Amino acid sequence: MDTSGLPESVRARIAERTALPAIDKVRSFLHGYVADAETLDEVQLEIQDTANVNTLFLRQYLEALETILSEPTPPGTLLRLVEGDANWGIDHDQTDAGAAAFLAGLARMLRSVIEAAG
């Protein structure tokens, strides 16, 4: 995305968010799209609304989720992301593996919405 035509304050904010570590981007995504949602359909609708305007940060969130899921994390990290940051209870598998499956589902959702947005 060419940001040269944007005001300096907006470019600075984009640069700041781009520089965040992957785990912080995942937390931001979970807080912004998942934590207050009641269903995954609601999450998807919110993501689609954002994608209709711009996919820059959605792409960063997807990359961050993929990074978190592909690299080793301390025990309990993924579960805390889901149950704490996303405010989402995992009923069937309250482990990092169960949390990884939930986060992988969100990553698939993001990828699908981004691809549909073109």
Short mmCIF file of N, CA, C and O in Angstrom, two decimals:
data_model
loop_
_atom_site.label_atom_id
_atom_site.label_comp_id
_atom_site.label_asym_id
_atom_site.label_seq_id
_atom_site.Cartn_x
_atom_site.Cartn_y
_atom_site.Cartn_z
N MET A 1 0.85 -1.17 0.00
CA MET A 1 0.00 0.00 0.00
C MET A 1 0.89 1.23 0.00
O MET A 1 1.78 1.38 0.83
N ASP A 2 0.63 2.13 -0.92
CA ASP A 2 1.37 3.39 -0.98
C ASP A 2 0.76 4.37 0.02
O ASP A 2 -0.39 4.76 -0.09
N THR A 3 1.56 4.72 1.01
CA THR A 3 1.06 5.62 2.05
C THR A 3 1.56 7.04 1.87
O THR A 3 1.28 7.89 2.72
N SER A 4 2.26 7.32 0.78
CA SER A 4 2.88 8.64 0.60
C SER A 4 1.87 9.79 0.59
O SER A 4 2.20 10.90 0.97
N GLY A 5 0.64 9.53 0.19
CA GLY A 5 -0.35 10.59 0.13
C GLY A 5 -1.11 10.80 1.44
O GLY A 5 -1.95 11.69 1.54
N LEU A 6 -0.80 9.98 2.43
CA LEU A 6 -1.50 10.08 3.71
C LEU A 6 -0.82 11.10 4.62
O LEU A 6 0.39 11.33 4.51
N PRO A 7 -1.57 11.67 5.54
CA PRO A 7 -0.96 12.60 6.50
C PRO A 7 0.12 11.88 7.33
O PRO A 7 0.04 10.67 7.55
N GLU A 8 1.09 12.64 7.78
CA GLU A 8 2.20 12.07 8.54
C GLU A 8 1.71 11.30 9.77
O GLU A 8 2.25 10.23 10.09
N SER A 9 0.70 11.81 10.46
CA SER A 9 0.21 11.12 11.66
C SER A 9 -0.33 9.74 11.32
O SER A 9 -0.13 8.78 12.08
N VAL A 10 -0.98 9.60 10.18
CA VAL A 10 -1.52 8.31 9.76
C VAL A 10 -0.38 7.38 9.35
O VAL A 10 -0.36 6.20 9.72
N ARG A 11 0.59 7.91 8.62
CA ARG A 11 1.75 7.09 8.24
C ARG A 11 2.51 6.61 9.47
O ARG A 11 2.96 5.47 9.53
N ALA A 12 2.63 7.46 10.48
CA ALA A 12 3.32 7.08 11.71
C ALA A 12 2.56 5.96 12.42
O ALA A 12 3.17 5.01 12.94
N ARG A 13 1.25 6.07 12.46
CA ARG A 13 0.43 5.04 13.11
C ARG A 13 0.55 3.71 12.37
O ARG A 13 0.66 2.65 12.98
N ILE A 14 0.55 3.75 11.05
CA ILE A 14 0.71 2.53 10.25
C ILE A 14 2.08 1.91 10.53
O ILE A 14 2.19 0.71 10.75
N ALA A 15 3.11 2.74 10.56
CA ALA A 15 4.46 2.24 10.83
C ALA A 15 4.55 1.63 12.23
O ALA A 15 5.18 0.58 12.42
N GLU A 16 3.91 2.29 13.18
CA GLU A 16 3.92 1.79 14.57
C GLU A 16 3.25 0.42 14.66
O GLU A 16 3.78 -0.50 15.28
N ARG A 17 2.10 0.28 14.05
CA ARG A 17 1.37 -0.99 14.10
C ARG A 17 2.10 -2.07 13.31
O ARG A 17 2.09 -3.24 13.71
N THR A 18 2.74 -1.70 12.22
CA THR A 18 3.47 -2.65 11.41
C THR A 18 4.67 -3.22 12.17
O THR A 18 5.02 -4.38 12.01
N ALA A 19 5.26 -2.41 13.02
CA ALA A 19 6.45 -2.82 13.76
C ALA A 19 6.16 -3.68 14.99
O ALA A 19 7.09 -4.23 15.58
N LEU A 20 4.91 -3.82 15.37
CA LEU A 20 4.57 -4.62 16.55
C LEU A 20 4.99 -6.08 16.37
O LEU A 20 4.90 -6.61 15.26
N PRO A 21 5.38 -6.74 17.47
CA PRO A 21 5.64 -8.18 17.39
C PRO A 21 4.36 -8.94 17.03
O PRO A 21 3.24 -8.46 17.29
N ALA A 22 4.52 -10.12 16.48
CA ALA A 22 3.38 -10.92 16.03
C ALA A 22 2.36 -11.14 17.14
O ALA A 22 1.15 -11.00 16.92
N ILE A 23 2.80 -11.44 18.34
CA ILE A 23 1.86 -11.73 19.42
C ILE A 23 1.01 -10.49 19.76
O ILE A 23 -0.17 -10.60 20.06
N ASP A 24 1.60 -9.31 19.66
CA ASP A 24 0.84 -8.09 19.92
C ASP A 24 -0.18 -7.83 18.82
O ASP A 24 -1.28 -7.33 19.08
N LYS A 25 0.17 -8.16 17.59
CA LYS A 25 -0.79 -8.02 16.49
C LYS A 25 -1.95 -8.99 16.66
O LYS A 25 -3.11 -8.64 16.43
N VAL A 26 -1.63 -10.21 17.09
CA VAL A 26 -2.70 -11.19 17.34
C VAL A 26 -3.61 -10.70 18.46
O VAL A 26 -4.83 -10.75 18.35
N ARG A 27 -3.02 -10.19 19.53
CA ARG A 27 -3.84 -9.65 20.62
C ARG A 27 -4.73 -8.51 20.13
O ARG A 27 -5.90 -8.43 20.50
N SER A 28 -4.18 -7.63 19.33
CA SER A 28 -4.95 -6.52 18.79
C SER A 28 -6.13 -7.03 17.96
O SER A 28 -7.26 -6.54 18.08
N PHE A 29 -5.86 -8.02 17.13
CA PHE A 29 -6.93 -8.61 16.32
C PHE A 29 -8.00 -9.23 17.21
O PHE A 29 -9.20 -8.99 17.01
N LEU A 30 -7.58 -10.00 18.19
CA LEU A 30 -8.53 -10.68 19.07
C LEU A 30 -9.35 -9.67 19.87
O LEU A 30 -10.57 -9.83 20.00
N HIS A 31 -8.71 -8.63 20.37
CA HIS A 31 -9.43 -7.59 21.12
C HIS A 31 -10.41 -6.86 20.21
O HIS A 31 -11.54 -6.55 20.62
N GLY A 32 -10.00 -6.56 19.01
CA GLY A 32 -10.81 -5.74 18.11
C GLY A 32 -11.94 -6.46 17.41
O GLY A 32 -12.97 -5.86 17.10
N TYR A 33 -11.76 -7.76 17.14
CA TYR A 33 -12.75 -8.47 16.33
C TYR A 33 -13.45 -9.63 17.04
O TYR A 33 -14.55 -10.00 16.66
N VAL A 34 -12.81 -10.21 18.03
CA VAL A 34 -13.34 -11.45 18.61
C VAL A 34 -13.88 -11.26 20.02
O VAL A 34 -14.91 -11.84 20.37
N ALA A 35 -13.22 -10.49 20.83
CA ALA A 35 -13.52 -10.43 22.27
C ALA A 35 -14.97 -10.07 22.59
O ALA A 35 -15.53 -10.60 23.55
N ASP A 36 -15.59 -9.21 21.83
CA ASP A 36 -16.96 -8.79 22.12
C ASP A 36 -17.99 -9.50 21.24
O ASP A 36 -19.19 -9.24 21.39
N ALA A 37 -17.54 -10.36 20.36
CA ALA A 37 -18.47 -11.05 19.46
C ALA A 37 -19.14 -12.22 20.18
O ALA A 37 -18.56 -12.84 21.06
N GLU A 38 -20.36 -12.49 19.77
CA GLU A 38 -21.09 -13.61 20.36
C GLU A 38 -20.98 -14.87 19.52
O GLU A 38 -21.14 -15.97 20.03
N THR A 39 -20.72 -14.69 18.22
CA THR A 39 -20.59 -15.85 17.32
C THR A 39 -19.45 -15.61 16.34
O THR A 39 -19.04 -14.46 16.11
N LEU A 40 -18.98 -16.69 15.73
CA LEU A 40 -17.96 -16.55 14.70
C LEU A 40 -18.52 -15.88 13.45
O LEU A 40 -17.78 -15.21 12.72
N ASP A 41 -19.81 -16.03 13.21
CA ASP A 41 -20.43 -15.32 12.09
C ASP A 41 -20.32 -13.81 12.28
O ASP A 41 -20.08 -13.07 11.33
N GLU A 42 -20.51 -13.37 13.51
CA GLU A 42 -20.36 -11.94 13.82
C GLU A 42 -18.92 -11.49 13.58
O GLU A 42 -18.69 -10.41 13.04
N VAL A 43 -17.96 -12.31 13.97
CA VAL A 43 -16.55 -12.00 13.73
C VAL A 43 -16.31 -11.84 12.24
O VAL A 43 -15.69 -10.88 11.78
N GLN A 44 -16.82 -12.78 11.46
CA GLN A 44 -16.61 -12.74 10.02
C GLN A 44 -17.23 -11.49 9.40
O GLN A 44 -16.63 -10.86 8.53
N LEU A 45 -18.41 -11.11 9.84
CA LEU A 45 -19.05 -9.91 9.31
C LEU A 45 -18.22 -8.66 9.61
O LEU A 45 -18.09 -7.77 8.75
N GLU A 46 -17.66 -8.59 10.80
CA GLU A 46 -16.80 -7.45 11.16
C GLU A 46 -15.55 -7.41 10.29
O GLU A 46 -15.13 -6.35 9.83
N ILE A 47 -14.96 -8.56 10.07
CA ILE A 47 -13.77 -8.64 9.22
C ILE A 47 -14.13 -8.23 7.79
O ILE A 47 -13.38 -7.48 7.14
N GLN A 48 -15.26 -8.69 7.31
CA GLN A 48 -15.70 -8.33 5.96
C GLN A 48 -15.93 -6.82 5.84
O GLN A 48 -15.57 -6.22 4.82
N ASP A 49 -16.52 -6.22 6.86
CA ASP A 49 -16.73 -4.77 6.84
C ASP A 49 -15.40 -4.05 6.71
O ASP A 49 -15.28 -3.08 5.96
N THR A 50 -14.41 -4.50 7.45
CA THR A 50 -13.08 -3.88 7.36
C THR A 50 -12.47 -4.11 5.99
O THR A 50 -11.91 -3.19 5.39
N ALA A 51 -12.59 -5.32 5.47
CA ALA A 51 -12.00 -5.65 4.17
C ALA A 51 -12.62 -4.83 3.05
O ALA A 51 -11.95 -4.57 2.03
N ASN A 52 -13.85 -4.40 3.20
CA ASN A 52 -14.50 -3.57 2.20
C ASN A 52 -13.83 -2.20 2.09
O ASN A 52 -13.95 -1.53 1.07
N VAL A 53 -13.13 -1.80 3.16
CA VAL A 53 -12.45 -0.51 3.17
C VAL A 53 -10.97 -0.68 2.86
O VAL A 53 -10.42 0.02 2.01
N ASN A 54 -10.32 -1.61 3.56
CA ASN A 54 -8.88 -1.79 3.41
C ASN A 54 -8.47 -3.10 4.06
O ASN A 54 -8.99 -3.44 5.12
N THR A 55 -7.52 -3.79 3.45
CA THR A 55 -7.07 -5.07 4.01
C THR A 55 -5.66 -5.00 4.61
O THR A 55 -5.14 -6.03 5.03
N LEU A 56 -5.06 -3.84 4.67
CA LEU A 56 -3.68 -3.72 5.14
C LEU A 56 -3.49 -4.39 6.49
O LEU A 56 -2.64 -5.27 6.66
N PHE A 57 -4.27 -3.99 7.49
CA PHE A 57 -4.08 -4.54 8.83
C PHE A 57 -4.60 -5.97 8.91
O PHE A 57 -4.05 -6.79 9.66
N LEU A 58 -5.62 -6.31 8.15
CA LEU A 58 -6.09 -7.69 8.13
C LEU A 58 -4.98 -8.62 7.64
O LEU A 58 -4.79 -9.71 8.18
N ARG A 59 -4.24 -8.19 6.64
CA ARG A 59 -3.11 -8.99 6.14
C ARG A 59 -2.04 -9.14 7.21
O ARG A 59 -1.45 -10.20 7.37
N GLN A 60 -1.81 -8.08 7.96
CA GLN A 60 -0.84 -8.16 9.05
C GLN A 60 -1.33 -9.10 10.15
O GLN A 60 -0.53 -9.86 10.72
N TYR A 61 -2.61 -9.05 10.46
CA TYR A 61 -3.16 -9.96 11.46
C TYR A 61 -3.02 -11.41 11.01
O TYR A 61 -2.66 -12.28 11.80
N LEU A 62 -3.30 -11.67 9.75
CA LEU A 62 -3.17 -13.02 9.22
C LEU A 62 -1.73 -13.50 9.31
O LEU A 62 -1.47 -14.61 9.78
N GLU A 63 -0.81 -12.67 8.89
CA GLU A 63 0.61 -13.04 8.97
C GLU A 63 1.02 -13.31 10.43
O GLU A 63 1.75 -14.27 10.71
N ALA A 64 0.54 -12.49 11.34
CA ALA A 64 0.87 -12.66 12.75
C ALA A 64 0.29 -13.97 13.29
O ALA A 64 0.96 -14.70 14.03
N LEU A 65 -0.95 -14.27 12.95
CA LEU A 65 -1.55 -15.54 13.38
C LEU A 65 -0.75 -16.72 12.84
O LEU A 65 -0.47 -17.67 13.57
N GLU A 66 -0.37 -16.65 11.57
CA GLU A 66 0.41 -17.74 10.98
C GLU A 66 1.75 -17.88 11.68
O GLU A 66 2.23 -19.00 11.90
N THR A 67 2.36 -16.76 12.05
CA THR A 67 3.64 -16.80 12.76
C THR A 67 3.47 -17.45 14.12
O THR A 67 4.24 -18.35 14.50
N ILE A 68 2.48 -17.00 14.87
CA ILE A 68 2.24 -17.54 16.22
C ILE A 68 1.97 -19.04 16.16
O ILE A 68 2.40 -19.80 17.02
N LEU A 69 1.25 -19.47 15.14
CA LEU A 69 0.90 -20.88 15.03
C LEU A 69 2.05 -21.75 14.53
O LEU A 69 2.05 -22.96 14.74
N SER A 70 3.03 -21.13 13.89
CA SER A 70 4.13 -21.92 13.32
C SER A 70 5.37 -21.95 14.21
O SER A 70 6.26 -22.77 13.98
N GLU A 71 5.44 -21.09 15.19
CA GLU A 71 6.62 -21.02 16.05
C GLU A 71 6.27 -21.56 17.44
O GLU A 71 5.14 -21.42 17.90
N PRO A 72 7.26 -22.13 18.12
CA PRO A 72 7.00 -22.60 19.49
C PRO A 72 6.68 -21.42 20.41
O PRO A 72 7.24 -20.34 20.27
N THR A 73 5.74 -21.63 21.30
CA THR A 73 5.37 -20.62 22.29
C THR A 73 5.42 -21.27 23.67
O THR A 73 5.25 -22.48 23.79
N PRO A 74 5.65 -20.48 24.71
CA PRO A 74 5.63 -21.05 26.05
C PRO A 74 4.29 -21.72 26.34
O PRO A 74 3.25 -21.26 25.86
N PRO A 75 4.30 -22.79 27.13
CA PRO A 75 3.04 -23.47 27.45
C PRO A 75 2.00 -22.49 28.01
O PRO A 75 2.31 -21.63 28.83
N GLY A 76 0.79 -22.64 27.53
CA GLY A 76 -0.32 -21.82 27.99
C GLY A 76 -0.54 -20.54 27.21
O GLY A 76 -1.57 -19.89 27.36
N THR A 77 0.42 -20.18 26.37
CA THR A 77 0.32 -18.92 25.63
C THR A 77 -0.90 -18.88 24.72
O THR A 77 -1.68 -17.92 24.74
N LEU A 78 -1.07 -19.91 23.91
CA LEU A 78 -2.18 -19.92 22.96
C LEU A 78 -3.52 -19.97 23.68
O LEU A 78 -4.47 -19.30 23.28
N LEU A 79 -3.58 -20.74 24.74
CA LEU A 79 -4.83 -20.83 25.51
C LEU A 79 -5.17 -19.47 26.13
O LEU A 79 -6.32 -19.05 26.11
N ARG A 80 -4.16 -18.76 26.64
CA ARG A 80 -4.41 -17.42 27.20
C ARG A 80 -4.86 -16.45 26.12
O ARG A 80 -5.72 -15.60 26.37
N LEU A 81 -4.30 -16.57 24.92
CA LEU A 81 -4.74 -15.70 23.82
C LEU A 81 -6.23 -15.90 23.55
O LEU A 81 -6.97 -14.93 23.38
N VAL A 82 -6.65 -17.14 23.50
CA VAL A 82 -8.05 -17.43 23.16
C VAL A 82 -8.98 -17.11 24.33
O VAL A 82 -9.96 -16.39 24.17
N GLU A 83 -8.67 -17.64 25.49
CA GLU A 83 -9.60 -17.47 26.60
C GLU A 83 -9.49 -16.09 27.25
O GLU A 83 -10.48 -15.57 27.74
N GLY A 84 -8.32 -15.49 27.22
CA GLY A 84 -8.14 -14.16 27.82
C GLY A 84 -8.35 -13.05 26.82
O GLY A 84 -9.30 -12.26 26.93
N ASP A 85 -7.49 -12.97 25.82
CA ASP A 85 -7.55 -11.86 24.86
C ASP A 85 -8.78 -11.91 23.96
O ASP A 85 -9.38 -10.89 23.67
N ALA A 86 -9.15 -13.12 23.53
CA ALA A 86 -10.32 -13.24 22.65
C ALA A 86 -11.61 -13.36 23.45
O ALA A 86 -12.69 -13.26 22.87
N ASN A 87 -11.49 -13.60 24.75
CA ASN A 87 -12.67 -13.76 25.60
C ASN A 87 -13.57 -14.87 25.06
O ASN A 87 -14.79 -14.74 25.00
N TRP A 88 -12.94 -15.96 24.62
CA TRP A 88 -13.68 -17.04 23.98
C TRP A 88 -13.41 -18.33 24.74
O TRP A 88 -12.27 -18.76 24.85
N GLY A 89 -14.44 -18.94 25.24
CA GLY A 89 -14.29 -20.20 25.95
C GLY A 89 -14.18 -21.37 24.99
O GLY A 89 -14.89 -21.46 24.01
N ILE A 90 -13.24 -22.23 25.29
CA ILE A 90 -13.08 -23.46 24.50
C ILE A 90 -13.68 -24.59 25.34
O ILE A 90 -13.15 -24.95 26.38
N ASP A 91 -14.77 -25.13 24.88
CA ASP A 91 -15.48 -26.15 25.65
C ASP A 91 -14.87 -27.54 25.53
O ASP A 91 -14.77 -28.27 26.51
N HIS A 92 -14.44 -27.90 24.35
CA HIS A 92 -14.07 -29.29 24.10
C HIS A 92 -12.59 -29.61 24.34
O HIS A 92 -12.26 -30.73 24.65
N ASP A 93 -11.69 -28.67 24.20
CA ASP A 93 -10.25 -28.95 24.34
C ASP A 93 -9.56 -27.73 24.92
O ASP A 93 -9.02 -26.91 24.19
N GLN A 94 -9.57 -27.61 26.22
CA GLN A 94 -9.01 -26.45 26.89
C GLN A 94 -7.50 -26.60 27.07
O GLN A 94 -6.99 -26.62 28.18
N THR A 95 -6.81 -26.70 25.93
CA THR A 95 -5.36 -26.84 25.91
C THR A 95 -4.81 -25.91 24.84
O THR A 95 -5.56 -25.30 24.06
N ASP A 96 -3.49 -25.82 24.78
CA ASP A 96 -2.88 -25.04 23.70
C ASP A 96 -3.23 -25.62 22.34
O ASP A 96 -3.41 -24.89 21.37
N ALA A 97 -3.36 -26.94 22.26
CA ALA A 97 -3.74 -27.56 20.99
C ALA A 97 -5.15 -27.14 20.58
O ALA A 97 -5.40 -26.82 19.41
N GLY A 98 -6.07 -27.10 21.53
CA GLY A 98 -7.42 -26.64 21.23
C GLY A 98 -7.44 -25.18 20.84
O GLY A 98 -8.16 -24.77 19.92
N ALA A 99 -6.63 -24.38 21.54
CA ALA A 99 -6.52 -22.96 21.20
C ALA A 99 -5.90 -22.77 19.83
O ALA A 99 -6.33 -21.91 19.05
N ALA A 100 -4.91 -23.59 19.50
CA ALA A 100 -4.28 -23.51 18.17
C ALA A 100 -5.30 -23.81 17.08
O ALA A 100 -5.32 -23.14 16.04
N ALA A 101 -6.16 -24.78 17.32
CA ALA A 101 -7.20 -25.10 16.33
C ALA A 101 -8.16 -23.93 16.15
O ALA A 101 -8.55 -23.59 15.03
N PHE A 102 -8.53 -23.28 17.25
CA PHE A 102 -9.42 -22.12 17.18
C PHE A 102 -8.74 -20.98 16.41
O PHE A 102 -9.33 -20.37 15.51
N LEU A 103 -7.48 -20.70 16.73
CA LEU A 103 -6.75 -19.62 16.05
C LEU A 103 -6.53 -19.95 14.58
O LEU A 103 -6.60 -19.06 13.73
N ALA A 104 -6.30 -21.22 14.27
CA ALA A 104 -6.14 -21.61 12.87
C ALA A 104 -7.44 -21.38 12.10
O ALA A 104 -7.42 -20.97 10.94
N GLY A 105 -8.56 -21.61 12.76
CA GLY A 105 -9.86 -21.33 12.13
C GLY A 105 -10.04 -19.84 11.85
O GLY A 105 -10.54 -19.45 10.79
N LEU A 106 -9.59 -19.01 12.78
CA LEU A 106 -9.64 -17.56 12.55
C LEU A 106 -8.73 -17.17 11.39
O LEU A 106 -9.08 -16.30 10.58
N ALA A 107 -7.57 -17.79 11.31
CA ALA A 107 -6.64 -17.50 10.21
C ALA A 107 -7.28 -17.88 8.87
O ALA A 107 -7.19 -17.13 7.89
N ARG A 108 -7.94 -19.03 8.82
CA ARG A 108 -8.63 -19.43 7.58
C ARG A 108 -9.72 -18.43 7.22
O ARG A 108 -9.90 -18.06 6.05
N MET A 109 -10.44 -17.96 8.23
CA MET A 109 -11.50 -16.98 8.01
C MET A 109 -10.91 -15.69 7.44
O MET A 109 -11.41 -15.14 6.45
N LEU A 110 -9.84 -15.22 8.05
CA LEU A 110 -9.18 -14.00 7.58
C LEU A 110 -8.72 -14.16 6.13
O LEU A 110 -8.93 -13.29 5.29
N ARG A 111 -8.04 -15.28 5.86
CA ARG A 111 -7.52 -15.53 4.51
C ARG A 111 -8.65 -15.53 3.50
O ARG A 111 -8.55 -14.90 2.43
N SER A 112 -9.74 -16.17 3.82
CA SER A 112 -10.90 -16.23 2.92
C SER A 112 -11.47 -14.85 2.64
O SER A 112 -11.76 -14.51 1.49
N VAL A 113 -11.62 -14.04 3.68
CA VAL A 113 -12.19 -12.70 3.52
C VAL A 113 -11.23 -11.82 2.71
O VAL A 113 -11.66 -11.08 1.81
N ILE A 114 -9.95 -11.91 2.99
CA ILE A 114 -8.96 -11.12 2.25
C ILE A 114 -8.96 -11.49 0.78
O ILE A 114 -8.95 -10.62 -0.10
N GLU A 115 -8.98 -12.80 0.50
CA GLU A 115 -9.01 -13.26 -0.90
C GLU A 115 -10.28 -12.78 -1.61
O GLU A 115 -10.22 -12.36 -2.77
N ALA A 116 -11.40 -12.81 -0.92
CA ALA A 116 -12.66 -12.37 -1.53
C ALA A 116 -12.65 -10.87 -1.80
O ALA A 116 -13.27 -10.40 -2.76
N ALA A 117 -11.92 -10.12 -0.95
CA ALA A 117 -11.85 -8.68 -1.14
C ALA A 117 -10.97 -8.30 -2.33
O ALA A 117 -11.05 -7.19 -2.83
N GLY A 118 -10.14 -9.25 -2.76
CA GLY A 118 -9.29 -9.01 -3.92
C GLY A 118 -8.05 -8.30 -3.52
O GLY A 118 -7.30 -7.68 -4.10
#
